[in-house]
């Protein structure tokens, strides 16, 4: 090795030792007679001093040619820093290296991204992604990737201790209709045929259960060609789990243990088990969303039964049309939001399809007041306040529309006011489960049934009969892990009966011929002694983002894509030459 120690390793026990360090120039300071260099690697910083009499003049002269991000090899003697010059912020802050030899291993152009820049001084993300090799030198990103390595190892160790087998599944598979668009890979050998990159190892892990491998786990790469956002990437990593002879409680229990382990190891948090659970229906009624943030209140209250007692035409028209009048009570929101602030909230909800925003402020005497108060009797307003639990200074925000629209608007409002008013500790972590999702939802474009999770999800035992009579009322053996209002994992118990599976396919508009073409191997396998089985997929990238309290999922991935699914560093996706297209029998059409 070119070095004897790392730049984060030296301490008082090393004083007097001759050591060799290698690293990058984080900063340099010329004090006239000599130079002070902070040498950096992923382990930390060490101050290197080029000063007489410890350093020969030739070495000092060479040191004065170094610049930021030069790669150096330095030999020297470890010495205690002069009294009063220690740096408590550094693990090496009580010592320095007094250089006796210097070798410049490589030079650097002036870096467009400075690894030691403060967050507010960093250039835009596009420039940082273009020069990702510089961005990755930043200690903040290094800490995240080190945490990622540690957490993934913790996951593997946990499942190994519970007798799971780590089994790899193919990346080149068959395109199957599972929801998002597939990334397709053309075959050079079979012209006109395509592999699909896996959206998940779903079918393979079910086959492993049928094959008798009753506890499977894999850190799997997955691919989905879908629109991106801050917490979504076209290629991502799942911790994929499947188990045989289990029900929902068994799968949830295994993941509860994993949550407790990693929360303790990474965050020092003792998480009480079992994690709390609520049904999908309860989550939508109370929070308007299937992944509710439970770090704060502002729960939705239904006022549909009281609203018609008013003379407010908007509420009455909605109720007469079968809609809902629902509201959230924001503690001290009336003091936080001025009239101009409420106008801003009104414009905000219009972006979610609302035509306006009805509101009331709770006055000092406990009475609700608003520009529309004249349409409501004092007795009715008192009933509103009582049901909402309104107190002096609170703000009540309404949504009057169909049930789905009120969920969307009030969830968005709840999230916005919670963040703006700091109604929760951003460092807090809340873990919970949402269970018993609907089996099916109507596809808005086609009007046909679509699987809420995926088409291999088993219904609740008591709902199997509804498959032929009322699919909309069916609830599934499905469960999502929620961390701080983000879906951090989703799973189901699978259908292990080929007849039920075929019925579900048919309901989803997949005819017999297509079933055999796309899923014939699964339907056949289910007829050869398939055990009851189920599992879950945990979003590794999202776990790291949440545990690291990051704003963007891109910050916990070494080489992420932009929101347009491009890699700015390598300029992927790119064009290919004519011979490659000819080998694949592909012709480009403008």
GROMACS .gro file of N, CA and C in nm, residues 321-414:
model
  282
  321UNK      N    1  -7.564   1.638  -0.410
  321UNK     CA    2  -7.510   1.559  -0.520
  321UNK      C    3  -7.440   1.432  -0.475
  322UNK      N    4  -7.450   1.400  -0.345
  322UNK     CA    5  -7.389   1.278  -0.293
  322UNK      C    6  -7.244   1.295  -0.250
  323UNK      N    7  -7.194   1.420  -0.243
  323UNK     CA    8  -7.056   1.444  -0.205
  323UNK      C    9  -7.037   1.455  -0.056
  324UNK      N   10  -6.918   1.497  -0.016
  324UNK     CA   11  -6.880   1.504   0.125
  324UNK      C   12  -6.834   1.645   0.161
  325UNK      N   13  -6.859   1.683   0.286
  325UNK     CA   14  -6.802   1.805   0.343
  325UNK      C   15  -6.713   1.761   0.458
  326UNK      N   16  -6.582   1.782   0.442
  326UNK     CA   17  -6.485   1.737   0.541
  326UNK      C   18  -6.388   1.851   0.570
  327UNK      N   19  -6.322   1.842   0.684
  327UNK     CA   20  -6.235   1.953   0.724
  327UNK      C   21  -6.122   1.905   0.813
  328UNK      N   22  -6.018   1.989   0.823
  328UNK     CA   23  -5.912   1.967   0.921
  328UNK      C   24  -5.904   2.090   1.010
  329UNK      N   25  -5.869   2.067   1.137
  329UNK     CA   26  -5.849   2.176   1.231
  329UNK      C   27  -5.699   2.192   1.253
  330UNK      N   28  -5.646   2.311   1.220
  330UNK     CA   29  -5.503   2.336   1.230
  330UNK      C   30  -5.475   2.413   1.359
  331UNK      N   31  -5.410   2.351   1.456
  331UNK     CA   32  -5.383   2.420   1.583
  331UNK      C   33  -5.302   2.547   1.562
  332UNK      N   34  -5.354   2.659   1.613
  332UNK     CA   35  -5.291   2.791   1.604
  332UNK      C   36  -5.271   2.837   1.460
  333UNK      N   37  -5.341   2.772   1.367
  333UNK     CA   38  -5.329   2.811   1.226
  333UNK      C   39  -5.385   2.949   1.200
  334UNK      N   40  -5.485   2.990   1.280
  334UNK     CA   41  -5.542   3.123   1.263
  334UNK      C   42  -5.445   3.233   1.300
  335UNK      N   43  -5.351   3.201   1.388
  335UNK     CA   44  -5.248   3.298   1.424
  335UNK      C   45  -5.131   3.295   1.326
  336UNK      N   46  -5.105   3.179   1.267
  336UNK     CA   47  -4.992   3.164   1.176
  336UNK      C   48  -5.024   3.222   1.038
  337UNK      N   49  -5.146   3.194   0.987
  337UNK     CA   50  -5.183   3.237   0.852
  337UNK      C   51  -5.266   3.365   0.856
  338UNK      N   52  -5.213   3.468   0.791
  338UNK     CA   53  -5.290   3.591   0.773
  338UNK      C   54  -5.393   3.568   0.663
  339UNK      N   55  -5.470   3.670   0.635
  339UNK     CA   56  -5.567   3.658   0.526
  339UNK      C   57  -5.494   3.632   0.393
  340UNK      N   58  -5.379   3.698   0.377
  340UNK     CA   59  -5.300   3.675   0.256
  340UNK      C   60  -5.249   3.531   0.252
  341UNK      N   61  -5.211   3.478   0.370
  341UNK     CA   62  -5.166   3.340   0.376
  341UNK      C   63  -5.276   3.243   0.339
  342UNK      N   64  -5.400   3.274   0.383
  342UNK     CA   65  -5.513   3.187   0.349
  342UNK      C   66  -5.542   3.194   0.199
  343UNK      N   67  -5.524   3.314   0.141
  343UNK     CA   68  -5.540   3.325  -0.005
  343UNK      C   69  -5.438   3.236  -0.076
  344UNK      N   70  -5.316   3.228  -0.018
  344UNK     CA   71  -5.215   3.140  -0.075
  344UNK      C   72  -5.256   2.994  -0.067
  345UNK      N   73  -5.318   2.954   0.045
  345UNK     CA   74  -5.368   2.817   0.058
  345UNK      C   75  -5.478   2.790  -0.043
  346UNK      N   76  -5.560   2.891  -0.068
  346UNK     CA   77  -5.668   2.875  -0.166
  346UNK      C   78  -5.613   2.848  -0.304
  347UNK      N   79  -5.511   2.925  -0.343
  347UNK     CA   80  -5.448   2.901  -0.473
  347UNK      C   81  -5.383   2.764  -0.478
  348UNK      N   82  -5.326   2.723  -0.364
  348UNK     CA   83  -5.260   2.593  -0.356
  348UNK      C   84  -5.358   2.479  -0.384
  349UNK      N   85  -5.476   2.482  -0.321
  349UNK     CA   86  -5.570   2.370  -0.339
  349UNK      C   87  -5.631   2.368  -0.479
  350UNK      N   88  -5.630   2.482  -0.546
  350UNK     CA   89  -5.681   2.482  -0.684
  350UNK      C   90  -5.594   2.394  -0.773
  351UNK      N   91  -5.467   2.380  -0.735
  351UNK     CA   92  -5.378   2.291  -0.809
  351UNK      C   93  -5.414   2.144  -0.792
  352UNK      N   94  -5.501   2.115  -0.696
  352UNK     CA   95  -5.547   1.977  -0.673
  352UNK      C   96  -5.694   1.959  -0.713
  353UNK      N   97  -5.744   2.052  -0.794
  353UNK     CA   98  -5.879   2.039  -0.848
  353UNK      C   99  -5.988   2.109  -0.769
  354UNK      N  100  -5.955   2.173  -0.656
  354UNK     CA  101  -6.058   2.243  -0.578
  354UNK      C  102  -6.093   2.375  -0.646
  355UNK      N  103  -6.219   2.414  -0.633
  355UNK     CA  104  -6.263   2.542  -0.691
  355UNK      C  105  -6.238   2.658  -0.595
  356UNK      N  106  -6.222   2.628  -0.469
  356UNK     CA  107  -6.198   2.731  -0.369
  356UNK      C  108  -6.171   2.667  -0.235
  357UNK      N  109  -6.165   2.748  -0.130
  357UNK     CA  110  -6.133   2.698   0.004
  357UNK      C  111  -6.219   2.772   0.107
  358UNK      N  112  -6.311   2.698   0.168
  358UNK     CA  113  -6.388   2.754   0.280
  358UNK      C  114  -6.307   2.741   0.407
  359UNK      N  115  -6.313   2.842   0.494
  359UNK     CA  116  -6.231   2.839   0.615
  359UNK      C  117  -6.299   2.917   0.728
  360UNK      N  118  -6.258   2.884   0.849
  360UNK     CA  119  -6.302   2.957   0.968
  360UNK      C  120  -6.182   2.973   1.061
  361UNK      N  121  -6.175   3.087   1.127
  361UNK     CA  122  -6.080   3.105   1.237
  361UNK      C  123  -6.156   3.097   1.368
  362UNK      N  124  -6.092   3.036   1.467
  362UNK     CA  125  -6.153   3.026   1.600
  362UNK      C  126  -6.107   3.146   1.683
  363UNK      N  127  -6.202   3.229   1.723
  363UNK     CA  128  -6.171   3.351   1.797
  363UNK      C  129  -6.141   3.320   1.944
  364UNK      N  130  -6.104   3.426   2.017
  364UNK     CA  131  -6.069   3.412   2.158
  364UNK      C  132  -6.184   3.354   2.240
  365UNK      N  133  -6.307   3.386   2.200
  365UNK     CA  134  -6.423   3.336   2.275
  365UNK      C  135  -6.462   3.194   2.232
  366UNK      N  136  -6.384   3.133   2.142
  366UNK     CA  137  -6.411   2.997   2.099
  366UNK      C  138  -6.508   2.986   1.983
  367UNK      N  139  -6.556   3.100   1.932
  367UNK     CA  140  -6.651   3.098   1.822
  367UNK      C  141  -6.578   3.099   1.688
  368UNK      N  142  -6.636   3.028   1.591
  368UNK     CA  143  -6.579   3.026   1.457
  368UNK      C  144  -6.625   3.148   1.379
  369UNK      N  145  -6.532   3.210   1.306
  369UNK     CA  146  -6.563   3.330   1.231
  369UNK      C  147  -6.499   3.323   1.094
  370UNK      N  148  -6.567   3.381   0.995
  370UNK     CA  149  -6.518   3.378   0.858
  370UNK      C  150  -6.601   3.475   0.775
  371UNK      N  151  -6.557   3.498   0.653
  371UNK     CA  152  -6.636   3.580   0.560
  371UNK      C  153  -6.767   3.512   0.523
  372UNK      N  154  -6.776   3.381   0.544
  372UNK     CA  155  -6.900   3.308   0.511
  372UNK      C  156  -6.980   3.272   0.636
  373UNK      N  157  -6.940   3.327   0.752
  373UNK     CA  158  -7.007   3.290   0.878
  373UNK      C  159  -7.154   3.324   0.877
  374UNK      N  160  -7.194   3.425   0.796
  374UNK     CA  161  -7.335   3.467   0.794
  374UNK      C  162  -7.429   3.357   0.745
  375UNK      N  163  -7.373   3.257   0.677
  375UNK     CA  164  -7.457   3.149   0.625
  375UNK      C  165  -7.477   3.037   0.728
  376UNK      N  166  -7.418   3.052   0.844
  376UNK     CA  167  -7.422   2.946   0.945
  376UNK      C  168  -7.477   3.003   1.076
  377UNK      N  169  -7.570   2.931   1.138
  377UNK     CA  170  -7.622   2.975   1.267
  377UNK      C  171  -7.516   2.958   1.375
  378UNK      N  172  -7.523   3.037   1.482
  378UNK     CA  173  -7.427   3.020   1.593
  378UNK      C  174  -7.429   2.878   1.649
  379UNK      N  175  -7.547   2.818   1.654
  379UNK     CA  176  -7.559   2.682   1.708
  379UNK      C  177  -7.485   2.582   1.619
  380UNK      N  178  -7.496   2.600   1.484
  380UNK     CA  179  -7.429   2.508   1.392
  380UNK      C  180  -7.277   2.526   1.400
  381UNK      N  181  -7.232   2.649   1.408
  381UNK     CA  182  -7.088   2.674   1.421
  381UNK      C  183  -7.034   2.615   1.551
  382UNK      N  184  -7.115   2.620   1.655
  382UNK     CA  185  -7.072   2.560   1.782
  382UNK      C  186  -7.059   2.409   1.768
  383UNK      N  187  -7.150   2.348   1.690
  383UNK     CA  188  -7.141   2.203   1.665
  383UNK      C  189  -7.016   2.170   1.584
  384UNK      N  190  -6.987   2.255   1.483
  384UNK     CA  191  -6.864   2.237   1.405
  384UNK      C  192  -6.741   2.240   1.498
  385UNK      N  193  -6.736   2.344   1.580
  385UNK     CA  194  -6.620   2.363   1.668
  385UNK      C  195  -6.603   2.246   1.764
  386UNK      N  196  -6.715   2.197   1.816
  386UNK     CA  197  -6.709   2.085   1.911
  386UNK      C  198  -6.656   1.959   1.843
  387UNK      N  199  -6.709   1.930   1.725
  387UNK     CA  200  -6.666   1.808   1.656
  387UNK      C  201  -6.520   1.817   1.612
  388UNK      N  202  -6.478   1.936   1.572
  388UNK     CA  203  -6.340   1.956   1.526
  388UNK      C  204  -6.241   1.971   1.640
  389UNK      N  205  -6.292   2.001   1.761
  389UNK     CA  206  -6.204   2.026   1.874
  389UNK      C  207  -6.131   2.159   1.862
  390UNK      N  208  -6.195   2.257   1.800
  390UNK     CA  209  -6.132   2.387   1.775
  390UNK      C  210  -6.114   2.465   1.904
  391UNK      N  211  -5.999   2.532   1.913
  391UNK     CA  212  -5.968   2.618   2.027
  391UNK      C  213  -5.924   2.754   1.975
  392UNK      N  214  -5.915   2.851   2.064
  392UNK     CA  215  -5.879   2.988   2.025
  392UNK      C  216  -5.749   2.988   1.945
  393UNK      N  217  -5.751   3.055   1.831
  393UNK     CA  218  -5.632   3.065   1.746
  393UNK      C  219  -5.624   2.959   1.638
  394UNK      N  220  -5.713   2.861   1.640
  394UNK     CA  221  -5.708   2.754   1.540
  394UNK      C  222  -5.767   2.800   1.407
  395UNK      N  223  -5.735   2.724   1.302
  395UNK     CA  224  -5.785   2.750   1.168
  395UNK      C  225  -5.850   2.623   1.114
  396UNK      N  226  -5.974   2.636   1.067
  396UNK     CA  227  -6.047   2.522   1.011
  396UNK      C  228  -6.049   2.536   0.859
  397UNK      N  229  -6.005   2.431   0.789
  397UNK     CA  230  -6.000   2.431   0.643
  397UNK      C  231  -6.091   2.322   0.589
  398UNK      N  232  -6.179   2.357   0.494
  398UNK     CA  233  -6.281   2.265   0.443
  398UNK      C  234  -6.250   2.219   0.301
  399UNK      N  235  -6.300   2.102   0.269
  399UNK     CA  236  -6.309   2.056   0.131
  399UNK      C  237  -6.448   1.998   0.111
  400UNK      N  238  -6.519   2.047   0.009
  400UNK     CA  239  -6.654   1.999  -0.022
  400UNK      C  240  -6.653   1.950  -0.166
  401UNK      N  241  -6.662   1.818  -0.184
  401UNK     CA  242  -6.651   1.760  -0.318
  401UNK      C  243  -6.683   1.612  -0.306
  402UNK      N  244  -6.656   1.535  -0.412
  402UNK     CA  245  -6.671   1.390  -0.397
  402UNK      C  246  -6.565   1.340  -0.299
  403UNK      N  247  -6.585   1.219  -0.249
  403UNK     CA  248  -6.499   1.167  -0.141
  403UNK      C  249  -6.352   1.164  -0.183
  404UNK      N  250  -6.325   1.116  -0.305
  404UNK     CA  251  -6.186   1.105  -0.350
  404UNK      C  252  -6.120   1.242  -0.357
  405UNK      N  253  -6.194   1.343  -0.404
  405UNK     CA  254  -6.138   1.478  -0.416
  405UNK      C  255  -6.110   1.539  -0.279
  406UNK      N  256  -6.199   1.515  -0.183
  406UNK     CA  257  -6.174   1.570  -0.048
  406UNK      C  258  -6.051   1.505   0.014
  407UNK      N  259  -6.030   1.377  -0.014
  407UNK     CA  260  -5.909   1.311   0.036
  407UNK      C  261  -5.785   1.377  -0.021
  408UNK      N  262  -5.784   1.399  -0.152
  408UNK     CA  263  -5.667   1.456  -0.218
  408UNK      C  264  -5.638   1.597  -0.166
  409UNK      N  265  -5.742   1.681  -0.157
  409UNK     CA  266  -5.724   1.821  -0.116
  409UNK      C  267  -5.681   1.830   0.030
  410UNK      N  268  -5.748   1.757   0.118
  410UNK     CA  269  -5.718   1.770   0.260
  410UNK      C  270  -5.584   1.705   0.296
  411UNK      N  271  -5.547   1.599   0.226
  411UNK     CA  272  -5.413   1.542   0.247
  411UNK      C  273  -5.307   1.644   0.207
  412UNK      N  274  -5.326   1.709   0.092
  412UNK     CA  275  -5.228   1.809   0.047
  412UNK      C  276  -5.221   1.926   0.144
  413UNK      N  277  -5.336   1.973   0.192
  413UNK     CA  278  -5.338   2.083   0.289
  413UNK      C  279  -5.270   2.043   0.419
  414UNK      N  280  -5.304   1.923   0.467
  414UNK     CA  281  -5.247   1.875   0.592
  414UNK      C  282  -5.095   1.868   0.583
   0.00000   0.00000   0.00000
